Short mmCIF file of C-alpha atoms and ligand atoms in Angstrom, two decimals:
data_model
loop_
_atom_site.label_atom_id
_atom_site.label_comp_id
_atom_site.label_asym_id
_atom_site.label_seq_id
_atom_site.Cartn_x
_atom_site.Cartn_y
_atom_site.Cartn_z
CA MET A 11 -45.69 -33.28 -49.54
CA PRO A 12 -48.83 -30.52 -50.35
CA GLU A 13 -49.07 -27.99 -48.17
CA LEU A 14 -52.11 -26.06 -47.07
CA ARG A 15 -51.76 -21.44 -46.70
CA LYS A 16 -54.02 -18.93 -46.07
CA ASP A 17 -53.57 -15.60 -47.42
CA PRO A 18 -53.57 -13.18 -43.82
CA ILE A 19 -55.51 -10.60 -45.76
CA HIS A 20 -58.31 -12.22 -47.81
CA ASP A 21 -59.29 -15.54 -45.41
CA ARG A 22 -58.62 -17.65 -48.54
CA TRP A 23 -56.52 -20.78 -48.48
CA VAL A 24 -54.33 -22.46 -51.27
CA ILE A 25 -52.93 -25.56 -51.61
CA ILE A 26 -49.44 -25.58 -52.85
CA SER A 27 -48.90 -29.15 -54.19
CA THR A 28 -45.51 -29.30 -55.01
CA GLU A 29 -45.92 -33.20 -56.72
CA ARG A 30 -47.34 -31.48 -60.28
CA GLY A 31 -45.66 -29.64 -63.26
CA ARG A 32 -44.21 -27.16 -61.93
CA ARG A 33 -40.52 -25.57 -63.31
CA PRO A 34 -40.70 -22.62 -66.39
CA SER A 35 -40.66 -25.50 -68.85
CA ASP A 36 -44.08 -27.34 -67.40
CA PHE A 37 -45.95 -24.59 -68.24
CA VAL A 38 -47.01 -24.46 -71.85
CA THR A 39 -47.87 -21.33 -72.71
CA GLU A 40 -49.39 -20.81 -76.56
CA GLU A 41 -47.10 -18.75 -78.08
CA ARG A 42 -48.41 -14.48 -78.81
CA LYS A 43 -48.69 -15.25 -82.64
CA PRO A 44 -48.85 -11.93 -84.38
CA VAL A 45 -52.45 -11.31 -85.47
CA GLY A 46 -51.50 -9.06 -88.92
CA GLY A 47 -54.50 -6.99 -89.88
CA PHE A 48 -55.98 -4.15 -89.36
CA CYS A 49 -55.84 -2.14 -85.77
CA PRO A 50 -57.51 1.02 -84.30
CA LEU A 51 -54.78 2.13 -81.31
CA CYS A 52 -52.02 2.15 -84.13
CA GLU A 53 -51.02 5.99 -84.87
CA GLY A 54 -52.43 7.27 -87.96
CA ASN A 55 -55.73 5.59 -87.21
CA GLU A 56 -57.35 8.07 -84.52
CA ASP A 57 -59.80 8.46 -86.28
CA LYS A 58 -61.00 4.65 -85.73
CA THR A 59 -61.32 5.09 -81.81
CA PRO A 60 -63.39 7.21 -80.29
CA PRO A 61 -62.70 10.68 -79.55
CA GLU A 62 -59.33 11.04 -77.07
CA ILE A 63 -60.01 11.58 -73.06
CA MET A 64 -56.39 12.28 -72.68
CA ALA A 65 -53.53 11.88 -74.39
CA PHE A 66 -49.36 12.97 -73.99
CA ARG A 67 -48.45 14.85 -76.70
CA ASP A 68 -46.17 17.72 -78.07
CA GLY A 69 -48.23 19.96 -79.25
CA THR A 70 -49.78 18.09 -81.60
CA ARG A 71 -53.60 18.53 -82.73
CA PRO A 72 -55.82 15.69 -80.55
CA ASP A 73 -56.91 12.72 -82.42
CA THR A 74 -53.72 13.23 -84.47
CA PRO A 75 -50.65 11.73 -84.65
CA GLY A 76 -47.30 12.87 -82.67
CA TRP A 77 -48.75 11.01 -79.38
CA SER A 78 -46.67 8.86 -76.85
CA LEU A 79 -49.72 7.63 -75.08
CA ARG A 80 -53.86 8.30 -75.67
CA VAL A 81 -56.61 7.55 -73.21
CA VAL A 82 -60.15 6.59 -75.32
CA SER A 83 -63.72 5.56 -73.98
CA ASN A 84 -63.97 1.75 -74.60
CA LYS A 85 -65.66 1.21 -77.96
CA PHE A 86 -67.91 -1.20 -76.56
CA PRO A 87 -67.98 -0.46 -73.14
CA ALA A 88 -69.60 -2.52 -70.45
CA LEU A 89 -71.47 0.30 -68.88
CA ARG A 90 -71.98 4.18 -69.88
CA ILE A 91 -71.43 7.48 -68.49
CA GLU A 92 -74.73 9.51 -69.05
CA GLY A 93 -77.85 9.25 -67.02
CA ASN A 94 -78.02 9.19 -63.52
CA LEU A 95 -78.35 6.10 -61.51
CA ASP A 96 -81.42 4.52 -60.90
CA ARG A 97 -81.40 1.95 -58.42
CA GLU A 98 -84.52 -0.10 -58.35
CA GLY A 99 -85.98 -3.50 -55.80
CA GLU A 100 -87.59 -5.99 -57.90
CA GLY A 101 -88.84 -8.65 -55.32
CA ILE A 102 -85.99 -9.57 -53.16
CA TYR A 103 -83.85 -8.52 -56.58
CA ASP A 104 -82.23 -5.30 -56.51
CA LYS A 105 -80.55 -4.14 -60.07
CA MET A 106 -79.63 -0.46 -60.94
CA ASN A 107 -78.49 0.91 -64.70
CA GLY A 108 -75.27 0.18 -65.81
CA LEU A 109 -73.68 3.81 -64.81
CA GLY A 110 -69.48 3.98 -65.44
CA ALA A 111 -67.10 4.57 -67.00
CA HIS A 112 -64.98 1.99 -69.68
CA GLU A 113 -61.99 3.17 -70.96
CA VAL A 114 -59.34 2.49 -72.95
CA ILE A 115 -55.48 3.44 -72.51
CA ILE A 116 -53.17 2.52 -74.89
CA GLU A 117 -50.05 2.53 -73.67
CA THR A 118 -48.10 2.73 -76.95
CA PRO A 119 -48.07 4.07 -80.68
CA LEU A 120 -45.66 1.15 -81.29
CA HIS A 121 -47.99 -2.29 -81.97
CA HIS A 122 -45.64 -5.10 -81.17
CA GLU A 123 -43.77 -3.19 -77.50
CA THR A 124 -45.11 -3.92 -75.10
CA LEU A 125 -45.07 -2.93 -70.89
CA ALA A 126 -42.11 -5.98 -70.30
CA THR A 127 -40.35 -4.45 -73.89
CA LEU A 128 -40.95 -1.02 -73.29
CA PRO A 129 -38.40 1.37 -71.23
CA VAL A 130 -39.06 1.98 -68.20
CA LYS A 131 -40.58 5.67 -69.22
CA THR A 132 -42.97 4.02 -71.30
CA VAL A 133 -44.32 2.11 -68.33
CA GLU A 134 -44.17 5.31 -66.13
CA ASN A 135 -46.09 7.42 -68.51
CA VAL A 136 -48.60 4.88 -68.31
CA LEU A 137 -49.07 4.72 -64.14
CA TRP A 138 -49.26 8.85 -65.23
CA ALA A 139 -52.21 8.42 -66.66
CA TYR A 140 -53.75 5.92 -64.02
CA ARG A 141 -53.48 8.31 -61.82
CA GLN A 142 -55.02 11.44 -63.89
CA ARG A 143 -57.90 9.35 -64.81
CA ILE A 144 -58.17 7.85 -61.48
CA VAL A 145 -58.65 11.39 -60.19
CA ASP A 146 -60.39 13.09 -63.01
CA LEU A 147 -63.50 10.39 -62.59
CA ARG A 148 -63.38 10.59 -58.34
CA ARG A 149 -64.77 14.30 -58.96
CA ASP A 150 -68.67 12.01 -61.07
CA SER A 151 -69.88 11.69 -57.27
CA ARG A 152 -72.04 9.29 -58.98
CA LEU A 153 -69.01 6.67 -59.09
CA ARG A 154 -66.99 4.98 -55.91
CA TYR A 155 -64.57 2.96 -57.50
CA VAL A 156 -62.15 2.83 -60.48
CA LEU A 157 -60.72 -0.34 -61.33
CA VAL A 158 -57.92 -0.61 -63.42
CA PHE A 159 -56.09 -3.52 -64.81
CA LYS A 160 -54.50 -4.37 -67.81
CA ASN A 161 -54.92 -8.43 -69.90
CA HIS A 162 -52.22 -9.25 -72.34
CA GLY A 163 -51.99 -11.98 -74.90
CA GLN A 164 -55.35 -13.16 -76.14
CA ALA A 165 -55.39 -16.37 -73.62
CA ALA A 166 -56.06 -13.82 -70.80
CA GLY A 167 -58.91 -11.66 -72.33
CA ALA A 168 -57.40 -8.99 -74.54
CA SER A 169 -59.49 -9.17 -78.00
CA LEU A 170 -56.49 -6.66 -78.81
CA GLU A 171 -52.96 -7.66 -79.27
CA HIS A 172 -51.47 -3.47 -79.55
CA SER A 173 -50.41 -2.38 -76.50
CA HIS A 174 -53.03 -0.93 -73.44
CA SER A 175 -54.61 -1.76 -70.23
CA GLN A 176 -58.55 -0.78 -69.32
CA ILE A 177 -60.01 1.43 -66.66
CA ILE A 178 -63.66 0.68 -64.97
CA ALA A 179 -65.34 3.08 -62.89
CA LEU A 180 -68.17 1.47 -60.91
CA PRO A 181 -71.08 2.77 -58.57
CA ILE A 182 -69.80 0.19 -55.87
CA VAL A 183 -67.56 -1.31 -54.27
CA PRO A 184 -66.82 -4.68 -55.87
CA LYS A 185 -66.51 -7.55 -53.64
CA THR A 186 -63.54 -8.73 -54.42
CA VAL A 187 -61.77 -5.09 -53.27
CA ALA A 188 -64.89 -4.99 -50.38
CA GLU A 189 -63.26 -8.14 -49.02
CA GLU A 190 -59.49 -7.08 -48.65
CA VAL A 191 -60.65 -3.39 -47.56
CA GLU A 192 -62.44 -5.39 -44.95
CA GLY A 193 -59.61 -8.01 -44.79
CA ALA A 194 -56.95 -5.34 -43.57
CA LYS A 195 -60.22 -3.96 -42.20
CA ILE A 196 -60.14 -6.66 -39.11
CA TYR A 197 -56.35 -7.55 -39.07
CA PHE A 198 -55.72 -3.74 -37.92
CA ARG A 199 -58.90 -3.58 -35.63
CA TYR A 200 -56.27 -6.71 -33.82
CA LYS A 201 -53.01 -6.25 -34.87
CA ASP A 202 -53.22 -1.85 -34.80
CA ARG A 203 -50.59 -1.98 -37.86
CA CYS A 204 -51.78 -2.56 -42.17
CA VAL A 205 -51.76 -5.78 -43.00
CA PHE A 206 -49.70 -4.59 -45.65
CA CYS A 207 -47.44 -3.38 -44.43
CA ASP A 208 -46.44 -6.24 -42.02
CA ILE A 209 -46.18 -8.39 -45.36
CA VAL A 210 -43.39 -5.84 -46.60
CA ARG A 211 -40.94 -5.80 -43.35
CA GLN A 212 -41.92 -9.26 -43.11
CA GLU A 213 -40.95 -10.03 -46.48
CA LEU A 214 -37.68 -8.04 -46.68
CA GLN A 215 -36.80 -9.90 -43.76
CA GLN A 216 -37.16 -13.43 -45.15
CA LYS A 217 -36.22 -11.84 -48.86
CA SER A 218 -37.28 -15.73 -49.69
CA ARG A 219 -40.73 -14.57 -51.99
CA VAL A 220 -38.71 -11.54 -52.53
CA ILE A 221 -38.16 -10.97 -56.79
CA SER A 222 -36.64 -7.47 -56.59
CA GLU A 223 -36.77 -3.84 -55.38
CA ASN A 224 -35.88 -0.70 -55.15
CA GLU A 225 -35.75 1.96 -52.36
CA GLY A 226 -39.47 2.76 -52.61
CA PHE A 227 -41.03 -0.44 -54.33
CA LEU A 228 -40.68 -4.58 -53.72
CA SER A 229 -42.05 -7.45 -55.77
CA VAL A 230 -43.24 -10.54 -54.07
CA ALA A 231 -44.59 -13.90 -54.75
CA PRO A 232 -46.98 -13.94 -52.39
CA PHE A 233 -46.55 -16.30 -49.12
CA ALA A 234 -50.25 -17.59 -50.60
CA SER A 235 -50.09 -17.56 -53.96
CA ARG A 236 -53.49 -18.53 -55.99
CA PHE A 237 -51.75 -19.29 -59.90
CA PRO A 238 -48.13 -20.05 -60.85
CA PHE A 239 -45.86 -16.93 -61.23
CA GLU A 240 -48.13 -14.59 -58.74
CA ALA A 241 -46.97 -11.34 -58.12
CA TRP A 242 -48.00 -7.71 -56.03
CA VAL A 243 -45.98 -4.96 -56.32
CA LEU A 244 -46.06 -2.68 -53.34
CA PRO A 245 -45.04 0.58 -52.07
CA LYS A 246 -42.35 0.26 -48.64
CA LYS A 247 -44.73 3.15 -47.43
CA HIS A 248 -48.09 3.29 -46.15
CA TYR A 249 -49.76 4.49 -49.09
CA PRO A 250 -53.55 3.67 -48.99
CA ARG A 251 -54.06 5.16 -52.75
CA PHE A 252 -52.36 5.16 -55.49
CA GLU A 253 -52.98 8.99 -56.65
CA HIS A 254 -51.49 10.67 -53.63
CA MET A 255 -48.08 9.83 -53.41
CA GLU A 256 -44.74 11.93 -54.41
CA THR A 257 -43.96 12.46 -58.10
CA PHE A 258 -41.26 11.12 -57.53
CA ARG A 259 -42.42 8.05 -56.42
CA TYR A 260 -44.26 7.02 -59.77
CA GLY A 261 -40.91 5.72 -61.65
CA GLN A 262 -40.13 3.63 -58.75
CA ALA A 263 -43.08 2.35 -59.40
CA ALA A 264 -42.69 1.62 -62.65
CA GLN A 265 -39.06 0.43 -62.64
CA ILE A 266 -40.36 -2.18 -60.28
CA LEU A 267 -43.22 -2.89 -62.61
CA SER A 268 -41.40 -3.27 -64.82
CA GLU A 269 -38.77 -4.78 -64.18
CA THR A 270 -41.01 -7.66 -62.75
CA LEU A 271 -42.48 -8.44 -65.85
CA ARG A 272 -39.65 -8.35 -67.89
CA ARG A 273 -38.18 -10.82 -65.32
CA MET A 274 -41.82 -12.88 -66.14
CA ASN A 275 -41.12 -12.35 -69.73
CA ARG A 276 -37.89 -14.32 -69.37
CA VAL A 277 -38.42 -17.18 -67.22
CA LEU A 278 -42.22 -17.96 -68.84
CA ARG A 279 -41.21 -16.85 -72.28
CA ASP A 280 -44.40 -14.08 -73.03
CA PRO A 281 -47.23 -15.44 -71.01
CA PRO A 282 -50.67 -13.96 -71.48
CA TYR A 283 -51.17 -12.33 -67.51
CA ASN A 284 -53.54 -10.17 -66.34
CA TYR A 285 -52.60 -7.30 -63.89
CA VAL A 286 -54.64 -5.20 -61.56
CA LEU A 287 -54.27 -2.19 -60.02
CA HIS A 288 -56.39 -2.14 -55.93
CA THR A 289 -56.81 1.03 -53.87
CA SER A 290 -59.17 3.03 -51.83
CA SER A 291 -62.28 3.58 -52.53
CA PHE A 292 -63.31 6.22 -52.96
CA LEU A 293 -66.20 6.15 -49.82
CA GLU A 294 -62.84 6.15 -47.43
CA SER A 295 -61.82 9.12 -45.96
CA ALA A 296 -58.36 8.73 -43.27
CA ILE A 297 -56.58 4.80 -44.05
CA ASP A 298 -54.69 3.45 -41.47
CA ASP A 299 -55.61 -0.18 -43.16
CA TYR A 300 -55.47 -0.20 -46.97
CA HIS A 301 -52.75 0.06 -48.67
CA TRP A 302 -52.39 0.01 -52.58
CA HIS A 303 -50.93 -2.44 -54.36
CA PHE A 304 -51.22 -3.93 -58.43
CA GLU A 305 -51.58 -7.99 -58.11
CA ILE A 306 -49.45 -9.53 -61.51
CA MET A 307 -51.16 -13.35 -62.51
CA PRO A 308 -49.37 -15.23 -65.06
CA LYS A 309 -52.30 -16.85 -66.99
CA LEU A 310 -50.39 -20.38 -66.68
CA THR A 311 -52.83 -23.13 -66.11
CA ARG A 312 -57.53 -23.12 -66.21
CA VAL A 313 -59.38 -22.46 -63.52
CA ALA A 314 -61.24 -25.69 -62.23
CA GLY A 315 -64.23 -27.15 -61.13
CA PHE A 316 -62.83 -27.53 -57.18
CA GLU A 317 -62.60 -23.99 -57.42
CA TRP A 318 -65.56 -22.73 -57.98
CA GLY A 319 -66.82 -25.27 -56.07
CA THR A 320 -64.28 -24.64 -52.77
CA GLY A 321 -62.39 -20.72 -53.85
CA PHE A 322 -60.32 -23.16 -52.77
CA TYR A 323 -56.90 -23.13 -55.44
CA ILE A 324 -54.50 -25.26 -55.98
CA ASN A 325 -51.12 -23.93 -57.43
CA PRO A 326 -48.36 -25.93 -58.45
CA THR A 327 -45.10 -23.13 -57.95
CA PRO A 328 -44.04 -23.18 -54.43
CA PRO A 329 -43.68 -19.04 -54.26
CA GLU A 330 -40.55 -19.52 -52.79
CA GLU A 331 -39.06 -21.49 -56.04
CA ALA A 332 -41.15 -18.71 -58.43
CA ALA A 333 -39.43 -15.99 -56.58
CA GLN A 334 -36.36 -17.59 -57.31
CA TYR A 335 -37.10 -18.13 -60.62
CA LEU A 336 -37.88 -14.61 -61.54
CA ARG A 337 -34.59 -12.96 -58.68
CA GLU A 338 -32.18 -15.79 -61.41
CA VAL A 339 -32.90 -14.87 -64.26
CA ASN A 340 -30.64 -12.04 -64.44
CA SER A 341 -27.59 -13.95 -63.24
CA ASP A 342 -25.60 -14.55 -65.91
CA GLY A 343 -24.51 -10.51 -66.05
CA SER A 344 -26.75 -10.63 -69.24
CA GLN A 345 -29.37 -7.41 -69.49
CA LEU A 346 -32.22 -7.38 -68.14
ZN1 ZN B 406 -51.07 -1.37 -83.57
ZN1 ZN B 407 -49.95 0.05 -44.92
ZN1 ZN B 408 -55.45 -6.64 -53.84
#
């Protein structure tokens, strides 16, 4: 019997359909084929990207080899950082100029590695770079939100093969985030508790949807997963902002993120995926009702007419089964 489930934050229904293709082997993911050719993100090609905004280097000069991570402006930015924010009305329509920032985080100098194959320490570096960029962009009073996201694999929208994530800073709080924040606020008003903290508590108790956990973090297949093998990474403790955590937490976060991606890699054979980092907007001050997290969405199915027309998602893999596949991938004792 299919089941309708409602997400407690987003007021969003999903259809968990058990009769469709649901095992990992039922999903045909396009194999990631090496594209080859010239790569502007590789070490040695620093002059082929815009100048670096920041980098982790061992004493080498900017825009030369000898780095472990670089952040550069996007060569084809969706938004630009120069100028003033002009808001305008045109009859009933509103518009403003495309002010913002669009940056690329080159996660490794090595072309063939991915976040799922790189050491945890490198993933931690990536999280530090996210943090540093968010802190820096926050200082710009024209901006209200920074979205960190990653497209992995062509099917998930990655135009370059080399492992990278992107940052877009916006002069408005995006709708998806605003809705999530609002949903969390409504829950808080009602119960006087953070909905994410409640999710963490219940998932740790129930265990059936937990993929992995350590002292500070856990990854779960959310109760109302929109997509097969969707996973969220959450801090166990209440942290509204990604950039405001004790230093040691970033290593813990990196370990769970890395482990979750590695398990997905094994179960789903290097699937294309997107992830987003959701954190509080710049507008909020003291926040009891919002809790930062990663949402990871493997691209195994296509969003079709029904989803577009209703906002309902049809998910052919119950999250309890997805979590079990992901948990058990290491049960033969092999090294994750
Ligand atoms: Zn490369
Ligand atoms: Zn919380
Ligand atoms: Zn979210």
